[in-house]
Amino acid sequence: MSIPATQTAAVFHEHGGPENVKFEEIAVPEPGQGEVLVNIKYTGVCHTDLHALQGDWPLPAKLPLVGGHEGAGIVVKLGPGVTQLKLGDRVGVKWLNSSCGNCEYCMASQESICPNAKFSGYLVDGSFQHYCVANAAHATKIPESVSLEVAAPIMCAGITVYRALKEAGVHPGEWVCIPGAGGGLGHLAVQYARAMSMRVVAIDTGVEKEELLKSLGAEVFLDFKKVPDMVEAVKEATNGGAHGTLVLSTSPKSYEQAAGWARPGSTMVTVSMPAGAKLGADIFWLTVKMLKVCGSHVGNRLDSCEAVEYVARGQVKPVYKVWPFSTLPDVYHAMHENKIAGRIVLDLSK
Amino acid sequence: MFLRSFGRQLLRAPSSSSSFLSANVSRAAARSVSQAAVYRNSLFCGSRALARHHHHHAGCGCSGSASRLTTKRGSTAAGTVASEISAAAAAAGAAAGIPRMQMGAVITKHGSPEEVEFKQIPVPEPGPGEVLVNIKFTGVCHTDLHALHGDWPLPAKMPLVGGHEGAGYVVKVGDGVTDVKLGDRVGIKWMNGSCGKCEYCLSARESLCPHILLSGYSVDGTFQHYAIGKADHVTPIPDNVSLEVAAPIMCAGITVYRALKEAAVQPNQWVVLPGAGGGLGHLAIQYARAMSMRVVAIDSGADKEKLCRDCGADVFIDFRKEADVVAKVKEVTGGGAHGTLVLSTSSKSYQQATEFSRPGSTLVTVSMPPDAQLNADIFWLTVKMLKICGSHVGNRLDSIEALQYVSSGAVKPVYKVQPFSTLPQVYSAMEAGNIAGRIVLDLSL
């Protein structure tokens, strides 16, 4: 196949609103040592991409920047020294574009906290382009039975909730409570949780989300706009409190409530990363109840493979809509207004 | 059942060969040993192999030689303080020697140290599954102060006999008690009893039992001469650990020991201890070193620095002198703490801890100030994949293990013995933040 010299990419030169995103012709990059060039066919849009655009995170981004980190495509070129992948391999490009491989974190399979990690669509150009460079050790192989458009949202949302559920330490038959269960991450979390034999209390609002979540296996749905005392409601539904909580919603109230409905000795996992939000935990109750609060984001390379396998086995099915690549600014708008149910996947060919 | 006999195996008691000492003689001896408050290190330097025939050697620091009373049969219970009575003695004397009334430190309402009244109260009767313990020594824990003030969001029993770091002898056993015998040397801790059959008790997390009984809080505690404990929960004290040394381990020791396990710091990795110079802190340093961790102690002042270093801290940071504590911790640990136990009570400590923590590491909250909030920045918590974990006391096995470290000489509490009657002053000193190490009250004074 012939690779062009230039390509259309969604670039922004300054932080700001969706109007800053420009579709420009840029050079097709060359894969370096240990890297591959991936022809991106589909890419998800993650809330982190909005943070990158807005520049509201205490972590400086590369500028100008091609965003995006839920890419799925085909390997079209191999850089020197690549042995893990072949031309034509179907792979995903995730948040963790690469890590150093040799530090105390990488060597303990915690590559997402490698101090020299490179983040796609943040520190290096990401998946909002047709041809994207990725580290061969980190690009996740996608089985033939999983279509690229389905794999895309798994590359961040799926992996992240999967790993977070492991961190939550909920055993089969025990209850996980998921505030914000109706969103892009939430609906995947419910499915992974069920596939991992957990029982699920889903918290969100509206009939549509209730129907979706129950169809995905949530045993209990609590509407935060209707339930007067959420803490009591969860404790009752779980006969004593949640054995684990994944806080997917971004409201600070969720964290406080979670400490209230948490079973003693259980873990609350923070997943969302709202800028400036504080976890205001009452130390007294944290200590008396021996609660654990644990931050989790993305997953390591093995988590990533495993997350995709759940999809390959049919246990997890992302709910998504395919929109043309050119609609990226509209996606950002909708995201900003919290109007997206499930995930938007962009088709790079349109 | 298995667990208790396992615990017994760990602490095999040699059959006693010393005989009964009269109560009067032992009290006089006790007085001579601790006339006024004296600073002492733990009494035992020896290994358990030496327990029966303690040979004092240079530098052993053991004060077993101070007024060691020989028993009628001539052998000396190894290194025990003069006031200790043998198992046979307690068994022989128990039935005859238990009074109907006793002196207890009682409060009838929450308030200041003046609320503490020393008065005659009935000696309780052990029910089924319970034992009556003759408390010889008791520590005073900050929680007891909270119970006095009534400033916790957890209601206490009233009237209340406080205290939960007690060490003494079993002098009576209730029905159905088979694993604990008259004369056994035991500790009564915060967890006085638990139900034994809920999901928490059945998973070795009895301190989370919804039916937990709390000594000195929901049931009367150790600020009295005779206290009730559940047979399944009183902790056996190794023979070579004196009761006054065991007392502060009953809460402070167990708590930091369990917290260090929760911190999940591997051998040779760094644990950071803000508040390392206090009652819990100086024990935490020693347990951490015994668990092969490397220790950064954070506190202030020359006295605390000396204490921390004597206890084995690899690095001491004075927070009043160090301009940038976070940077210093990251520097000395080559990247940040692998685990942190927050023993100090200032909110700033929690904030700094999240900053000097290595990614992926655990921060354990141990102190329980009533209104303190953990204001952790969610962003960094999530990006760094930090774990914040609350821990208090430990389960029954942790308790036995915590005493093992003392028995082997790895951990030596620093404490001051004072008369029982000085409890109100201890509370005042605690309110003023004036206590270094632990105060242990001698019930006989």
Tab-separated table of C-alpha atoms in Angstrom, chain A residues 22-294:
chain	number	residue	atom	x	y	z
A	22	LYS	CA	-8.676	23.184	12.482
A	23	PHE	CA	-8.574	20.471	9.837
A	24	GLU	CA	-5.154	20.968	8.279
A	25	GLU	CA	-2.788	19.170	5.955
A	26	ILE	CA	0.190	18.001	7.914
A	27	ALA	CA	3.061	15.656	7.178
A	28	VAL	CA	2.553	11.956	7.656
A	29	PRO	CA	5.018	11.087	10.434
A	30	GLU	CA	7.812	8.538	10.123
A	31	PRO	CA	7.932	5.709	12.699
A	32	GLY	CA	11.173	5.732	14.673
A	33	GLN	CA	13.012	3.005	16.561
A	34	GLY	CA	10.501	0.540	17.979
A	35	GLU	CA	7.549	2.413	16.517
A	36	VAL	CA	4.896	1.683	13.930
A	37	LEU	CA	2.757	3.872	11.706
A	38	VAL	CA	-0.933	3.145	12.113
A	39	ASN	CA	-3.548	4.065	9.536
A	40	ILE	CA	-6.340	5.156	11.870
A	41	LYS	CA	-9.780	4.075	10.635
A	42	TYR	CA	-11.839	4.973	13.673
A	43	THR	CA	-11.256	7.001	16.793
A	44	GLY	CA	-13.297	7.537	19.919
A	45	VAL	CA	-13.494	10.919	21.625
A	46	CYS	CA	-12.744	10.901	25.320
A	47	HIS	CA	-13.413	13.651	27.870
A	48	THR	CA	-9.685	13.955	28.337
A	49	ASP	CA	-9.468	15.198	24.748
A	50	LEU	CA	-11.754	18.065	25.754
A	51	HIS	CA	-9.469	18.846	28.706
A	52	ALA	CA	-6.507	18.861	26.320
A	53	LEU	CA	-8.301	21.293	24.016
A	54	GLN	CA	-9.379	23.547	26.863
A	55	GLY	CA	-6.002	23.353	28.532
A	56	ASP	CA	-7.603	23.168	31.957
A	57	TRP	CA	-5.424	20.428	33.381
A	58	PRO	CA	-2.375	21.048	35.576
A	59	LEU	CA	-0.297	19.155	33.026
A	60	PRO	CA	1.044	21.130	30.030
A	61	ALA	CA	0.175	19.747	26.593
A	62	LYS	CA	2.171	19.816	23.388
A	63	LEU	CA	1.243	22.652	21.043
A	64	PRO	CA	0.287	22.555	18.255
A	65	LEU	CA	-1.501	19.324	19.037
A	66	VAL	CA	-3.321	16.582	17.190
A	67	GLY	CA	-5.627	15.206	19.865
A	68	GLY	CA	-7.238	11.821	20.345
A	69	HIS	CA	-6.277	8.561	22.048
A	70	GLU	CA	-8.911	5.962	21.254
A	71	GLY	CA	-7.660	5.081	17.805
A	72	ALA	CA	-8.109	1.793	15.952
A	73	GLY	CA	-6.480	1.013	12.640
A	74	ILE	CA	-3.981	-0.964	10.584
A	75	VAL	CA	-0.198	-1.061	10.822
A	76	VAL	CA	1.128	0.283	7.513
A	77	LYS	CA	4.807	0.840	8.264
A	78	LEU	CA	7.322	-0.604	10.723
A	79	GLY	CA	10.100	1.389	12.273
A	80	PRO	CA	13.551	-0.131	12.892
A	81	GLY	CA	13.711	-2.853	15.524
A	82	VAL	CA	10.025	-3.698	15.552
A	83	THR	CA	9.368	-7.394	16.191
A	84	GLN	CA	6.032	-7.405	18.036
A	85	LEU	CA	3.929	-6.279	15.077
A	86	LYS	CA	3.665	-6.945	11.343
A	87	LEU	CA	2.310	-4.918	8.462
A	88	GLY	CA	-1.438	-5.303	8.310
A	89	ASP	CA	-1.881	-5.964	12.046
A	90	ARG	CA	-5.020	-4.423	13.477
A	91	VAL	CA	-4.093	-2.325	16.494
A	92	GLY	CA	-5.336	0.301	18.901
A	93	VAL	CA	-3.581	3.511	19.833
A	94	LYS	CA	-4.309	4.478	23.408
A	95	TRP	CA	-3.577	7.212	25.958
A	96	LEU	CA	-0.315	5.479	26.779
A	97	ASN	CA	1.481	5.880	23.484
A	98	SER	CA	4.723	4.699	25.022
A	99	SER	CA	6.570	4.300	28.298
A	100	CYS	CA	10.259	3.905	28.973
A	101	GLY	CA	10.135	0.185	29.772
A	102	ASN	CA	13.018	0.256	32.223
A	103	CYS	CA	12.000	2.255	35.266
A	104	GLU	CA	10.716	0.860	38.576
A	105	TYR	CA	7.126	1.393	37.391
A	106	CYS	CA	7.479	-0.158	33.936
A	107	MET	CA	9.371	-3.074	35.391
A	108	ALA	CA	6.509	-3.640	37.852
A	109	SER	CA	3.893	-3.579	35.058
A	110	GLN	CA	2.682	-0.158	36.113
A	111	GLU	CA	3.619	1.580	32.919
A	112	SER	CA	0.798	4.117	33.202
A	113	ILE	CA	2.712	5.804	35.995
A	114	CYS	CA	6.047	5.777	34.228
A	115	PRO	CA	7.578	9.240	34.722
A	116	ASN	CA	8.542	9.247	31.041
A	117	ALA	CA	5.235	8.052	29.672
A	118	LYS	CA	4.101	9.688	26.444
A	119	PHE	CA	0.417	10.393	26.136
A	120	SER	CA	-1.352	10.251	22.777
A	121	GLY	CA	-3.257	13.382	21.968
A	122	TYR	CA	-1.547	15.249	24.773
A	123	LEU	CA	2.238	14.979	24.810
A	124	VAL	CA	2.508	13.448	21.364
A	125	ASP	CA	0.138	13.705	18.408
A	126	GLY	CA	-2.771	11.325	18.707
A	127	SER	CA	-5.536	9.590	16.813
A	128	PHE	CA	-7.389	12.571	15.274
A	129	GLN	CA	-5.392	12.051	12.088
A	130	HIS	CA	-5.188	9.389	9.406
A	131	TYR	CA	-1.667	8.234	10.137
A	132	CYS	CA	-0.455	8.106	13.708
A	133	VAL	CA	2.817	6.900	15.216
A	134	ALA	CA	2.647	4.447	18.102
A	135	ASN	CA	5.148	2.464	20.127
A	136	ALA	CA	5.027	-1.155	18.959
A	137	ALA	CA	5.181	-2.481	22.501
A	138	HIS	CA	2.159	-0.459	23.500
A	139	ALA	CA	-0.154	-0.591	20.502
A	140	THR	CA	-2.831	-3.102	21.459
A	141	LYS	CA	-3.591	-5.927	19.056
A	142	ILE	CA	-7.238	-6.157	18.058
A	143	PRO	CA	-8.590	-9.631	17.272
A	144	GLU	CA	-10.219	-10.212	13.861
A	145	SER	CA	-13.572	-10.831	15.522
A	146	VAL	CA	-13.708	-7.282	16.886
A	147	SER	CA	-14.421	-4.551	14.371
A	148	LEU	CA	-12.247	-1.460	14.487
A	149	GLU	CA	-15.166	0.843	15.225
A	150	VAL	CA	-16.109	-1.276	18.244
A	151	ALA	CA	-12.496	-1.498	19.430
A	152	ALA	CA	-11.991	2.259	19.399
A	153	PRO	CA	-14.005	3.161	22.534
A	154	ILE	CA	-12.458	0.227	24.377
A	155	MET	CA	-9.010	1.765	23.909
A	156	CYS	CA	-9.565	4.237	26.693
A	157	ALA	CA	-13.021	3.953	28.204
A	158	GLY	CA	-13.063	0.161	28.248
A	159	ILE	CA	-9.531	-0.352	29.553
A	160	THR	CA	-9.971	2.335	32.173
A	161	VAL	CA	-13.142	0.947	33.754
A	162	TYR	CA	-11.825	-2.607	33.486
A	163	ARG	CA	-8.678	-1.753	35.412
A	164	ALA	CA	-10.630	0.366	37.872
A	165	LEU	CA	-12.927	-2.575	38.591
A	166	LYS	CA	-9.886	-4.705	39.400
A	167	GLU	CA	-8.659	-1.985	41.745
A	168	ALA	CA	-12.061	-1.916	43.439
A	169	GLY	CA	-11.397	-5.395	44.781
A	170	VAL	CA	-14.993	-6.581	44.470
A	171	HIS	CA	-15.321	-10.349	44.619
A	172	PRO	CA	-17.821	-12.421	42.640
A	173	GLY	CA	-21.280	-12.022	44.113
A	174	GLU	CA	-20.425	-8.737	45.782
A	175	TRP	CA	-21.823	-5.304	45.000
A	176	VAL	CA	-20.153	-2.563	42.988
A	177	CYS	CA	-21.838	0.819	42.967
A	178	ILE	CA	-21.318	3.041	39.926
A	179	PRO	CA	-22.358	6.687	40.150
A	180	GLY	CA	-22.431	8.051	36.603
A	181	ALA	CA	-23.219	4.648	35.149
A	182	GLY	CA	-25.044	5.959	32.108
A	183	GLY	CA	-22.155	7.583	30.316
A	184	GLY	CA	-19.444	6.484	27.946
A	185	LEU	CA	-17.419	4.803	30.666
A	186	GLY	CA	-20.375	3.850	32.797
A	187	HIS	CA	-22.214	1.641	30.364
A	188	LEU	CA	-18.989	-0.279	29.756
A	189	ALA	CA	-18.282	-0.515	33.478
A	190	VAL	CA	-21.660	-2.139	34.082
A	191	GLN	CA	-20.900	-4.779	31.469
A	192	TYR	CA	-17.376	-5.522	32.643
A	193	ALA	CA	-18.645	-5.697	36.222
A	194	ARG	CA	-21.298	-8.231	35.257
A	195	ALA	CA	-18.778	-10.228	33.260
A	196	MET	CA	-16.559	-10.235	36.365
A	197	SER	CA	-19.533	-11.631	38.353
A	198	MET	CA	-20.144	-8.524	40.390
A	199	ARG	CA	-23.646	-7.306	41.194
A	200	VAL	CA	-24.273	-3.755	40.060
A	201	VAL	CA	-26.014	-0.727	41.519
A	202	ALA	CA	-26.107	1.875	38.766
A	203	ILE	CA	-26.694	5.530	39.606
A	204	ASP	CA	-27.682	8.049	36.948
A	205	THR	CA	-30.866	9.770	35.801
A	206	GLY	CA	-33.658	9.370	33.278
A	207	VAL	CA	-35.740	6.587	31.842
A	208	GLU	CA	-33.513	6.088	28.822
A	209	LYS	CA	-30.433	5.466	30.938
A	210	GLU	CA	-32.392	3.248	33.284
A	211	GLU	CA	-33.543	1.052	30.420
A	212	LEU	CA	-30.071	0.892	28.884
A	213	LEU	CA	-28.375	0.025	32.153
A	214	LYS	CA	-30.874	-2.605	33.155
A	215	SER	CA	-30.577	-4.185	29.730
A	216	LEU	CA	-26.823	-4.304	30.267
A	217	GLY	CA	-27.228	-6.132	33.555
A	218	ALA	CA	-27.454	-3.546	36.308
A	219	GLU	CA	-29.516	-5.198	39.006
A	220	VAL	CA	-30.471	-1.945	40.679
A	221	PHE	CA	-30.887	1.485	39.112
A	222	LEU	CA	-31.137	4.565	41.334
A	223	ASP	CA	-32.149	7.883	39.823
A	224	PHE	CA	-30.262	10.625	41.634
A	225	LYS	CA	-32.949	13.131	40.723
A	226	LYS	CA	-35.640	11.008	42.335
A	227	VAL	CA	-34.041	9.248	45.278
A	228	PRO	CA	-34.067	11.519	48.381
A	229	ASP	CA	-31.365	9.707	50.372
A	230	MET	CA	-28.927	8.038	48.011
A	231	VAL	CA	-26.661	6.738	50.774
A	232	GLU	CA	-29.506	4.918	52.490
A	233	ALA	CA	-30.855	3.655	49.186
A	234	VAL	CA	-27.538	2.085	48.241
A	235	LYS	CA	-27.042	0.571	51.690
A	236	GLU	CA	-30.475	-0.961	51.513
A	237	ALA	CA	-30.069	-2.296	48.007
A	238	THR	CA	-26.717	-3.874	48.883
A	239	ASN	CA	-27.717	-5.091	52.327
A	240	GLY	CA	-25.065	-3.143	54.180
A	241	GLY	CA	-23.196	-1.035	51.648
A	242	ALA	CA	-21.244	-1.330	48.428
A	243	HIS	CA	-18.231	-3.656	48.440
A	244	GLY	CA	-16.656	-1.288	45.932
A	245	THR	CA	-17.461	1.965	44.178
A	246	LEU	CA	-16.325	3.371	40.851
A	247	VAL	CA	-16.858	7.101	40.850
A	248	LEU	CA	-17.496	7.894	37.214
A	249	SER	CA	-19.626	10.975	37.699
A	250	THR	CA	-17.811	14.245	38.083
A	251	SER	CA	-19.835	15.793	40.874
A	252	PRO	CA	-17.949	16.201	44.186
A	253	LYS	CA	-21.108	15.058	45.956
A	254	SER	CA	-20.585	11.586	44.537
A	255	TYR	CA	-17.362	11.167	46.469
A	256	GLU	CA	-18.940	12.220	49.742
A	257	GLN	CA	-21.907	9.969	49.250
A	258	ALA	CA	-19.658	7.103	48.270
A	259	ALA	CA	-17.904	7.281	51.634
A	260	GLY	CA	-21.340	7.065	53.216
A	261	TRP	CA	-22.576	4.021	51.310
A	262	ALA	CA	-19.229	2.218	51.288
A	263	ARG	CA	-19.141	-1.007	53.262
A	264	PRO	CA	-16.452	-0.917	55.955
A	265	GLY	CA	-13.159	-2.116	54.550
A	266	SER	CA	-14.199	-1.415	50.955
A	267	THR	CA	-12.535	0.545	48.164
A	268	MET	CA	-13.726	3.619	46.288
A	269	VAL	CA	-12.000	4.163	42.988
A	270	THR	CA	-11.706	7.635	41.521
A	271	VAL	CA	-11.711	7.492	37.750
A	272	SER	CA	-12.906	10.805	36.451
A	273	MET	CA	-10.409	13.635	36.579
A	274	PRO	CA	-12.310	16.920	36.842
A	275	ALA	CA	-9.887	19.801	37.041
A	276	GLY	CA	-9.713	21.375	40.473
A	277	ALA	CA	-11.984	18.855	42.164
A	278	LYS	CA	-11.148	17.871	45.692
A	279	LEU	CA	-11.906	14.667	47.479
A	280	GLY	CA	-13.281	15.950	50.746
A	281	ALA	CA	-13.198	12.806	52.814
A	282	ASP	CA	-13.973	12.881	56.471
A	283	ILE	CA	-10.825	11.377	57.964
A	284	PHE	CA	-12.667	10.120	60.995
A	285	TRP	CA	-15.002	7.911	59.023
A	286	LEU	CA	-12.316	6.945	56.532
A	287	THR	CA	-10.245	5.599	59.427
A	288	VAL	CA	-13.037	4.043	61.496
A	289	LYS	CA	-14.541	2.293	58.481
A	290	MET	CA	-11.065	1.445	57.160
A	291	LEU	CA	-12.045	2.674	53.701
A	292	LYS	CA	-9.666	2.814	50.790
A	293	VAL	CA	-9.721	5.513	48.145
A	294	CYS	CA	-7.783	4.621	45.102
